[in-house]
């Protein structure tokens, strides 16, 4: 681009240089016929002259004077615009002035000199416009061309060995790779290759990574394109790109075409007001026809990824287009451990690094979250000048990713610090004493993130898919422990329990409306709800019950919350000495381990190192059972494992 600009400026520079020398070489003086020219003729001061007729028919006289120009040392030149009459030649001859007649010739250089500035301006405008078009749409003639990129097989190659936590999904796509390598193995019994595979799941679970692994394992061409690449400002471009993409695929068959974020182009069609959706629908129609239309696309496998399968058009999801729909969910405990091991190979781990323990504390994290966790731990260790990443770095990185960075710069006054210590101590003590509670991980009064003054964190021993009524009521008690401790010790309540009450109210409403855990209302659900798949955000809840039932639901929710608050208060009153001890230690150390809380509850004090029993050899402690009757129930979502102020 820069060289092109220099070439455009060069002719302009040459023109100015030529004009400079041209003007410096010859100066013509324009004079009037009368009295200047007449006086020169009569005084014999004209050496010679020439009567010139222009192409337009106009005439003028030009010639040399007898006077010499002092600067150039040459005769002075003149020019007179005149209408030539029959008496002019005789008058010149009478005064002895040599003259001649001539016609003006076409001066191409003069024409070019006049037109060149306009040509340069037009060339510059053309250059700028074409450059803008190329940068916006890769050229006017390439708007309808597919933007699918052919992946190089030897560059950044990823294999199935680098994909963990999605065992079932990996087996499904491995079968497709085997089919491409040895189709006869599957065609023996009449089977045929799947036409399409849809990978769907929450963000960060490895859908695109799995597609890259397919590209690394399959010995066939692999084209990659994003759903947004079909969208353009010009009508018909998206459909044209779809057709061109499949033309490329047919020329390279057998091959794989991967469409990332297909929901950008595959949303359900509808009859809306206005025509703003017509272009997208044309693109979708072209995709539907190419995938399973009149002409078959033998040997072209479509793999698409999305985290919004609920918005895709039903015609796109039917067998024959996407024969397989593979759900890639958040990894379970073993999957998280395997993912951590893969990413931990890139860093130097210390001897005390326990990835299994770390995996227990990352429930609900995706593969992308775990990769970020390992990277944050490595950066933290590097800042501290360590030679290896130890367990402390890993846990600090996990807490930073989940709850925010420690904000030691936020200095709390003694009253706020004491309030926070008792609040978190109330949480920890109640959670330690209620039935079926998850083990405590740690309790801290160091501010984190933008809102938390402290936190009580639990470390589940395994992933849970169902929860019991007793455990859920214990969780309600744990959530109420902070507010109960404030009222018991300080005789006042604060806004610090706002997030706890929000979580408790949500959990109690789920117990009543979704899981049928109300003895008064019985085993039934209330309110048909519509949720976005994977995102878990409730869009609407239809009230399919009467106002009287709604009032009874509110009464049941309030009853559960009051009972939980009262039980938390009873536990704290019965163990007031332990509550004071935990709060005092928190004020001294700022952070306590979960085992410290367990030993305070068991011994009434922190034992010395010689009295400590290794964690794996410690006998299970009997936890007092609450009066509620246990009833195992299936739950739709895992409740939170951390309580924050």
XYZ file of C-alpha atoms in Angstrom:
645
model
C 0.000 0.000 0.000
C 2.795 2.414 0.891
C 4.693 1.667 -2.384
C 1.522 2.283 -4.411
C 1.195 5.712 -2.847
C 4.800 6.555 -3.738
C 4.223 5.574 -7.373
C 1.189 7.859 -7.494
C 3.163 10.805 -6.073
C 6.137 10.355 -8.430
C 4.417 11.677 -11.642
C 3.184 14.734 -9.766
C 6.729 15.482 -8.615
C 8.122 15.059 -12.140
C 5.477 17.397 -13.529
C 6.419 20.143 -11.096
C 10.105 19.697 -11.888
C 9.456 19.896 -15.638
C 7.325 23.009 -15.290
C 10.021 24.601 -13.181
C 12.718 24.133 -15.806
C 10.359 24.911 -18.661
C 9.325 28.194 -17.127
C 12.895 29.044 -16.250
C 14.077 28.395 -19.826
C 11.619 30.622 -21.786
C 9.595 33.689 -20.717
C 7.007 35.089 -23.152
C 5.760 38.668 -22.617
C 2.130 39.382 -23.530
C 1.739 42.868 -24.999
C -1.093 44.968 -26.454
C -1.407 45.578 -30.220
C -1.833 49.296 -29.820
C 0.283 51.059 -28.794
C 2.930 48.424 -27.783
C 3.178 46.297 -30.935
C 2.691 49.235 -33.273
C 5.470 51.139 -31.527
C 7.851 48.176 -31.711
C 7.231 47.742 -35.442
C 7.650 51.394 -36.291
C 10.837 51.689 -34.180
C 12.387 48.655 -35.889
C 12.649 46.688 -32.590
C 11.234 43.378 -33.844
C 13.744 40.884 -35.261
C 11.118 38.474 -36.630
C 7.541 37.398 -35.983
C 5.080 34.641 -36.828
C 1.334 34.889 -37.484
C -0.214 31.753 -35.909
C -3.721 30.413 -36.510
C -4.976 28.202 -33.661
C -7.091 25.056 -34.068
C -10.104 27.030 -32.878
C -9.587 29.694 -35.579
C -8.263 32.413 -33.308
C -5.013 34.148 -34.321
C -2.069 35.724 -32.555
C 1.413 37.029 -33.340
C 4.520 35.827 -31.600
C 8.150 36.704 -32.184
C 11.514 38.007 -30.950
C 12.478 41.564 -30.079
C 15.836 43.112 -30.794
C 16.289 43.800 -27.072
C 18.133 41.213 -25.004
C 16.859 39.825 -21.707
C 19.563 40.655 -19.082
C 18.857 37.467 -17.092
C 18.923 34.871 -19.865
C 21.046 36.794 -22.403
C 18.562 35.932 -25.153
C 16.130 37.991 -27.200
C 12.954 38.974 -25.458
C 9.889 37.112 -26.723
C 6.448 38.562 -27.102
C 2.903 37.505 -27.949
C 0.018 39.608 -29.287
C -3.606 38.509 -29.591
C -4.949 40.023 -32.797
C -7.460 39.652 -35.622
C -5.388 39.466 -38.805
C -6.590 41.688 -41.658
C -5.462 41.937 -45.281
C -3.462 45.090 -44.550
C -1.333 43.586 -41.785
C 1.183 41.703 -43.976
C 1.682 44.781 -46.214
C 2.238 46.994 -43.161
C 4.838 44.573 -41.747
C 6.636 44.390 -45.110
C 6.616 48.186 -45.346
C 8.362 48.444 -41.955
C 10.887 45.707 -42.829
C 9.694 43.119 -40.268
C 10.285 39.486 -41.367
C 7.168 37.412 -40.817
C 5.665 34.025 -41.691
C 2.295 32.285 -41.483
C 1.823 28.981 -39.522
C -0.885 26.798 -38.043
C -0.808 25.591 -34.449
C 0.133 21.893 -34.085
C -1.324 19.473 -31.539
C 0.919 19.542 -28.459
C 0.409 16.173 -26.777
C 2.581 17.127 -23.864
C 0.447 20.188 -23.215
C -2.702 18.049 -23.315
C -1.158 15.524 -20.944
C 0.036 18.314 -18.707
C -3.509 19.603 -18.369
C -5.160 16.197 -17.928
C -2.593 14.567 -15.654
C -3.822 16.148 -12.380
C -7.340 14.918 -13.046
C -6.082 11.445 -13.936
C -4.036 11.297 -10.746
C -7.015 12.313 -8.605
C -9.226 9.690 -10.256
C -6.540 7.030 -9.806
C -6.117 7.896 -6.141
C -9.879 7.715 -5.526
C -10.074 4.357 -7.322
C -7.192 3.031 -5.251
C -8.776 4.128 -1.948
C -12.233 2.777 -2.831
C -10.915 -0.606 -3.964
C -8.775 -0.950 -0.862
C -11.813 -0.251 1.339
C -13.904 -2.815 -0.537
C -11.182 -5.459 -0.273
C -10.776 -4.927 3.451
C -14.543 -5.095 4.056
C -15.554 -7.957 1.820
C -12.382 -9.473 0.343
C -13.179 -7.939 -3.011
C -16.396 -7.188 -4.836
C -16.197 -10.337 -6.901
C -15.610 -12.545 -3.831
C -18.670 -11.592 -1.757
C -20.384 -14.866 -2.575
C -17.272 -16.985 -1.986
C -17.142 -19.216 1.075
C -14.839 -18.177 3.896
C -14.261 -21.735 5.018
C -10.604 -22.240 5.913
C -8.771 -25.477 5.204
C -6.849 -26.447 8.337
C -3.224 -27.445 7.928
C -2.760 -30.973 9.235
C 0.736 -30.479 10.645
C 0.255 -27.090 12.314
C -1.023 -26.961 15.916
C -2.230 -30.542 15.659
C -4.544 -31.655 18.496
C -5.364 -35.308 19.158
C -8.026 -37.094 21.198
C -5.396 -37.703 23.896
C -5.543 -33.962 24.682
C -9.325 -34.010 25.174
C -10.562 -35.078 28.630
C -13.752 -34.901 30.628
C -16.025 -35.740 27.682
C -15.505 -39.481 27.317
C -18.898 -40.319 25.786
C -18.715 -37.481 23.265
C -15.171 -38.454 22.327
C -16.260 -42.042 21.656
C -19.030 -40.773 19.360
C -16.709 -38.669 17.212
C -13.949 -41.287 17.257
C -16.396 -43.582 15.494
C -16.805 -41.006 12.712
C -13.035 -40.752 12.288
C -12.806 -44.548 12.090
C -15.581 -44.567 9.495
C -13.631 -42.131 7.331
C -10.494 -44.235 7.651
C -12.155 -47.641 7.110
C -15.746 -47.315 5.748
C -15.986 -51.010 4.830
C -15.864 -51.969 8.499
C -19.223 -50.260 9.100
C -20.800 -50.886 5.704
C -20.646 -54.671 6.081
C -24.038 -54.745 7.801
C -25.561 -51.989 5.707
C -24.652 -48.986 7.860
C -23.841 -45.610 6.341
C -21.863 -42.605 7.411
C -23.710 -39.978 9.517
C -24.345 -36.819 7.520
C -24.081 -34.419 10.413
C -23.066 -34.176 14.062
C -24.269 -31.404 16.377
C -22.129 -30.692 19.441
C -24.116 -28.825 22.080
C -23.359 -27.847 25.634
C -22.528 -24.945 27.955
C -19.797 -22.476 26.972
C -16.239 -23.611 27.648
C -16.917 -27.366 27.787
C -14.698 -28.230 24.812
C -16.950 -28.330 21.740
C -14.500 -26.484 19.506
C -11.568 -28.349 21.063
C -13.227 -31.653 20.195
C -13.672 -30.455 16.603
C -9.966 -29.548 16.463
C -9.144 -33.045 17.730
C -11.244 -34.512 14.910
C -9.228 -32.398 12.465
C -6.017 -33.700 14.006
C -7.083 -37.357 13.918
C -8.987 -37.585 10.614
C -6.837 -38.107 7.541
C -9.224 -36.074 5.374
C -9.534 -32.352 4.517
C -11.059 -30.322 7.366
C -12.791 -27.009 6.607
C -13.609 -24.611 9.435
C -16.061 -21.700 9.318
C -18.039 -19.618 11.808
C -21.787 -19.182 11.634
C -21.324 -15.408 11.540
C -19.241 -15.702 8.336
C -22.459 -16.319 6.409
C -23.944 -13.006 7.564
C -23.290 -10.013 5.286
C -24.846 -6.639 4.549
C -25.700 -7.612 0.951
C -28.764 -9.668 0.074
C -28.103 -13.216 -1.147
C -24.476 -13.345 -0.022
C -25.106 -15.848 2.812
C -26.895 -18.372 0.575
C -24.184 -18.016 -2.064
C -21.485 -18.704 0.511
C -23.310 -21.821 1.697
C -23.447 -23.183 -1.850
C -19.804 -22.353 -2.472
C -18.795 -24.025 0.805
C -20.448 -27.286 -0.205
C -18.901 -27.030 -3.676
C -15.495 -26.904 -2.000
C -16.484 -29.877 0.139
C -17.627 -31.972 -2.839
C -14.353 -31.313 -4.662
C -12.401 -32.515 -1.584
C -14.723 -35.403 -0.564
C -14.480 -37.252 1.709
C -14.058 -34.255 4.007
C -15.378 -32.623 7.191
C -16.900 -29.135 7.405
C -17.040 -27.627 10.897
C -19.484 -24.761 11.539
C -18.848 -23.057 14.877
C -21.708 -21.187 16.610
C -24.264 -22.397 14.066
C -27.063 -20.656 15.977
C -25.949 -17.412 14.256
C -27.409 -18.737 11.000
C -29.643 -21.641 12.059
C -32.251 -19.907 14.218
C -35.877 -20.943 13.841
C -37.802 -19.308 11.006
C -40.862 -17.248 11.834
C -43.397 -14.981 10.195
C -42.461 -11.646 11.669
C -43.346 -8.074 10.793
C -40.925 -6.602 8.290
C -38.315 -8.305 6.130
C -35.203 -8.015 8.263
C -35.137 -11.767 8.820
C -35.511 -12.788 5.150
C -31.778 -12.779 4.377
C -30.989 -15.074 7.318
C -33.837 -17.384 6.336
C -32.516 -17.588 2.770
C -29.144 -18.621 4.150
C -30.791 -21.235 6.391
C -32.866 -22.578 3.485
C -29.732 -22.931 1.387
C -28.050 -24.819 4.241
C -31.042 -27.158 4.625
C -31.089 -27.941 0.904
C -27.358 -28.554 0.697
C -27.352 -30.852 3.743
C -30.253 -33.055 2.628
C -31.874 -31.823 -0.545
C -32.488 -33.194 -4.026
C -28.764 -33.555 -4.710
C -26.865 -35.743 -2.280
C -23.657 -34.587 -0.634
C -21.927 -37.944 -0.375
C -18.686 -37.875 1.569
C -19.263 -34.439 3.162
C -19.800 -34.600 6.939
C -21.067 -31.492 8.741
C -20.025 -30.980 12.355
C -21.572 -27.985 14.103
C -21.265 -26.550 17.608
C -23.667 -24.410 19.619
C -24.612 -23.581 23.191
C -28.137 -22.595 22.147
C -29.757 -25.719 20.617
C -33.165 -24.531 21.833
C -33.238 -21.727 19.211
C -32.249 -23.893 16.218
C -34.799 -24.603 13.506
C -36.445 -28.050 13.865
C -35.808 -28.793 10.193
C -32.095 -28.414 10.838
C -32.127 -30.867 13.755
C -33.969 -33.739 12.095
C -32.198 -37.020 11.154
C -30.741 -36.839 7.676
C -29.175 -33.487 8.450
C -27.834 -33.831 11.965
C -28.046 -37.579 12.577
C -26.235 -37.279 15.907
C -26.737 -34.725 18.605
C -24.006 -34.998 21.222
C -24.380 -33.218 24.558
C -21.100 -32.039 26.062
C -21.925 -31.167 29.662
C -19.826 -29.784 32.497
C -17.197 -32.344 33.550
C -17.730 -34.575 36.580
C -15.144 -35.038 39.334
C -12.999 -37.573 37.439
C -13.262 -35.502 34.274
C -12.138 -32.344 36.059
C -9.140 -34.187 37.467
C -8.178 -35.447 33.993
C -8.531 -31.944 32.531
C -6.352 -30.495 35.281
C -3.707 -33.152 34.605
C -3.604 -32.259 30.902
C -3.162 -28.536 31.545
C -0.766 -29.173 34.435
C 1.693 -30.811 32.004
C 2.517 -27.317 30.725
C 3.622 -26.046 34.161
C 6.022 -27.242 36.853
C 4.059 -28.609 39.817
C 5.349 -28.892 43.351
C 5.352 -32.169 45.277
C 2.398 -31.130 47.440
C 0.110 -30.361 44.457
C -3.028 -32.484 44.844
C -5.082 -32.223 41.661
C -7.764 -34.575 42.980
C -8.404 -32.307 45.960
C -8.416 -29.334 43.619
C -10.956 -31.073 41.366
C -13.249 -31.591 44.372
C -13.323 -27.854 44.935
C -14.131 -26.926 41.347
C -17.623 -28.362 40.988
C -19.496 -26.615 38.204
C -16.341 -25.434 36.436
C -15.939 -25.973 32.701
C -12.776 -27.056 30.945
C -12.012 -23.439 30.035
C -12.337 -22.452 33.710
C -9.888 -25.184 34.731
C -7.376 -24.151 32.059
C -7.605 -20.569 33.312
C -7.155 -21.806 36.890
C -3.857 -23.570 36.071
C -2.627 -20.513 34.185
C -3.495 -18.186 37.087
C -1.650 -20.489 39.507
C 1.451 -20.443 37.286
C 1.352 -16.629 37.068
C 0.915 -16.348 40.842
C 3.907 -18.618 41.503
C 6.006 -16.683 38.988
C 5.209 -13.360 40.672
C 6.396 -14.792 43.977
C 9.623 -16.116 42.453
C 8.844 -19.790 43.084
C 10.423 -22.609 41.091
C 7.238 -24.708 41.081
C 3.480 -24.281 41.491
C 2.474 -25.608 44.909
C -0.943 -26.436 46.378
C -1.285 -23.007 47.950
C -0.939 -21.373 44.510
C -3.532 -23.733 43.026
C -6.065 -23.070 45.780
C -5.474 -19.333 45.670
C -5.967 -19.384 41.892
C -9.201 -21.361 42.310
C -10.524 -18.895 44.871
C -9.539 -15.991 42.631
C -11.331 -17.483 39.607
C -14.494 -18.353 41.561
C -14.814 -15.549 44.099
C -12.349 -12.851 43.059
C -8.912 -11.752 44.145
C -8.022 -11.030 47.749
C -8.417 -7.331 48.471
C -6.065 -6.766 51.386
C -6.007 -3.090 50.489
C -9.619 -2.860 51.730
C -8.927 -2.098 55.379
C -11.823 -2.923 57.722
C -12.274 -1.206 61.061
C -12.309 -3.353 64.180
C -16.092 -3.334 64.537
C -16.678 -4.456 60.914
C -13.936 -7.058 61.208
C -15.467 -8.479 64.403
C -18.910 -8.523 62.784
C -17.559 -10.384 59.742
C -15.689 -12.870 61.943
C -18.826 -13.786 63.914
C -20.910 -13.897 60.733
C -18.573 -16.383 59.034
C -18.113 -18.318 62.286
C -21.882 -18.740 62.475
C -21.948 -20.192 58.975
C -19.070 -22.553 59.663
C -20.304 -23.813 63.034
C -23.854 -24.507 61.835
C -22.616 -26.254 58.680
C -20.306 -28.406 60.787
C -23.148 -29.553 63.061
C -26.123 -30.057 60.718
C -26.763 -33.446 59.162
C -25.353 -34.493 55.782
C -23.395 -31.280 55.303
C -20.437 -31.202 52.910
C -16.989 -30.961 54.564
C -15.753 -27.448 55.236
C -12.755 -26.348 53.178
C -11.835 -23.049 54.768
C -13.267 -19.919 56.315
C -11.819 -16.452 55.782
C -12.508 -12.820 56.598
C -10.212 -11.488 53.880
C -12.316 -9.420 51.438
C -12.554 -10.877 47.917
C -13.866 -9.463 44.673
C -16.098 -6.419 44.766
C -18.729 -7.460 47.295
C -17.503 -10.209 49.638
C -16.099 -9.258 53.046
C -15.556 -12.925 53.910
C -16.461 -16.421 52.794
C -17.119 -19.914 54.119
C -16.200 -22.523 51.538
C -17.176 -26.190 51.391
C -15.371 -28.984 49.575
C -17.752 -31.725 48.315
C -16.276 -35.221 48.363
C -18.089 -36.170 45.144
C -20.535 -34.840 42.582
C -24.182 -35.098 43.586
C -27.071 -35.672 41.220
C -29.817 -35.913 43.875
C -30.183 -34.237 47.253
C -32.256 -35.245 50.261
C -34.746 -33.138 52.181
C -32.584 -33.329 55.307
C -29.510 -32.085 53.477
C -31.406 -29.227 51.842
C -32.807 -28.125 55.204
C -29.285 -28.296 56.598
C -28.160 -26.003 53.820
C -30.922 -23.571 54.742
C -29.665 -23.627 58.332
C -26.111 -22.970 57.150
C -27.265 -19.999 55.104
C -29.079 -18.604 58.143
C -26.075 -19.141 60.441
C -24.486 -15.776 59.668
C -27.586 -13.700 60.419
C -28.306 -15.761 63.573
C -24.749 -15.179 64.860
C -25.112 -11.440 64.336
C -28.329 -11.300 66.352
C -27.024 -13.622 69.088
C -23.685 -11.884 69.693
C -24.265 -8.272 68.677
C -27.956 -7.984 69.458
C -28.481 -6.410 66.025
C -28.675 -7.484 62.378
C -26.916 -5.999 59.342
C -27.103 -5.985 55.559
C -24.196 -8.444 55.390
C -26.620 -11.379 55.177
C -28.360 -10.080 52.043
C -26.796 -12.616 49.685
C -27.394 -15.453 52.192
C -31.088 -14.605 52.438
C -31.375 -14.399 48.657
C -29.884 -17.887 48.244
C -31.998 -19.288 51.089
C -35.232 -17.857 49.695
C -34.467 -19.220 46.232
C -33.650 -22.665 47.640
C -36.794 -22.740 49.814
C -38.983 -21.778 46.842
C -37.415 -24.540 44.750
C -38.159 -27.021 47.535
C -41.818 -26.001 47.607
C -42.560 -25.268 43.929
C -40.225 -27.594 42.030
C -39.456 -30.560 44.249
C -42.691 -31.050 46.194
C -41.012 -30.952 49.631
C -43.859 -29.217 51.467
C -45.830 -31.381 53.889
C -48.831 -29.045 53.638
C -49.034 -28.680 49.850
C -47.995 -32.249 49.138
C -45.924 -33.794 46.336
C -46.763 -31.501 43.458
C -45.078 -28.743 41.457
C -46.297 -25.215 40.821
C -45.626 -22.866 37.922
C -44.587 -24.195 34.507
C -41.238 -22.551 33.819
C -39.384 -22.018 30.570
C -35.611 -21.977 30.777
C -32.820 -21.508 28.294
C -31.118 -24.833 27.832
C -27.622 -24.914 29.399
C -27.723 -21.253 30.381
C -30.111 -21.870 33.270
C -31.744 -18.450 33.073
C -35.445 -18.450 33.710
C -37.254 -16.528 30.982
C -40.809 -16.901 32.224
C -42.790 -18.711 34.898
C -46.445 -19.230 34.056
C -48.694 -19.057 37.095
C -50.964 -22.072 36.606
C -52.406 -21.886 40.108
C -54.834 -19.685 42.008
C -54.066 -16.690 44.182
C -54.971 -18.738 47.258
C -52.397 -21.377 46.285
C -49.821 -18.627 45.734
C -50.508 -17.349 49.236
C -50.058 -20.855 50.665
C -46.778 -21.228 48.767
C -45.503 -17.994 50.298
C -46.533 -19.267 53.747
C -44.658 -22.567 53.209
C -41.531 -20.776 51.990
C -41.596 -18.440 54.992
C -42.151 -21.424 57.291
C -39.082 -23.234 55.948
C -36.971 -20.114 56.365
C -38.181 -19.414 59.905
C -37.586 -23.042 60.975
C -34.075 -22.956 59.500
C -33.309 -19.672 61.229
C -34.558 -20.976 64.561
C -32.546 -24.204 64.268
C -29.404 -22.197 63.413
C -30.031 -19.993 66.464
C -30.468 -23.048 68.703
C -27.203 -24.579 67.466
C -25.283 -21.365 68.107
C -26.791 -20.868 71.572
C -25.838 -24.416 72.564
C -22.291 -23.949 71.259
C -21.656 -20.316 72.164
C -18.167 -21.062 73.515
C -17.126 -22.679 70.227
C -18.588 -19.748 68.274
C -16.499 -17.279 70.314
C -13.373 -19.411 69.886
C -13.746 -19.638 66.091
C -14.367 -15.879 65.841
C -11.340 -15.100 68.025
C -9.081 -17.334 65.917
C -10.419 -15.755 62.739
C -9.548 -12.296 64.029
C -6.021 -13.521 64.782
C -5.318 -15.584 61.657
C -7.884 -14.206 59.133
C -8.192 -17.677 57.546
C -8.969 -21.068 59.150
C -8.858 -24.500 57.589
C -11.942 -26.703 57.591
C -10.151 -29.184 59.816
C -9.611 -26.445 62.435
C -13.392 -26.028 62.715
C -13.877 -29.785 62.951
C -11.343 -30.069 65.802
C -12.799 -27.114 67.710
C -16.228 -28.768 67.556
C -14.762 -32.128 68.594
C -12.269 -31.074 71.324
C -13.425 -27.579 72.263
C -9.974 -26.278 71.328
C -7.291 -26.536 68.683
C -5.127 -29.597 69.513
C -1.366 -29.478 69.351
C 0.475 -30.985 66.412
C 1.326 -34.120 68.377
C -2.362 -34.673 69.170
C -3.520 -34.342 65.584
C -4.676 -37.462 63.773
C -3.902 -37.686 60.057
C -6.991 -36.824 57.993
C -7.146 -40.213 56.289
C -6.983 -42.057 59.672
C -9.491 -39.869 61.530
C -12.704 -41.714 62.471
C -15.976 -40.421 61.107
C -17.643 -38.089 63.586
C -21.295 -38.689 64.407
C -23.371 -35.652 63.566
C -26.565 -34.976 65.518
C -29.664 -35.514 63.378
C -32.337 -32.846 63.136
C -35.927 -33.659 63.889
C -37.025 -33.494 60.230
C -37.739 -36.818 58.579
C -35.437 -37.758 55.704
C -36.952 -38.079 52.238
C -34.744 -38.616 49.188
C -35.763 -36.397 46.268
C -34.383 -35.704 42.808
C -33.145 -32.177 42.222
C -32.733 -30.236 39.043
C -29.693 -28.175 39.989
C -26.901 -28.463 42.526
C -27.164 -25.890 45.341
C -24.214 -23.636 46.008
C -21.208 -24.911 47.947
C -20.031 -21.567 49.321
C -21.516 -18.921 51.570
C -20.399 -15.330 51.202
C -20.999 -12.080 53.004
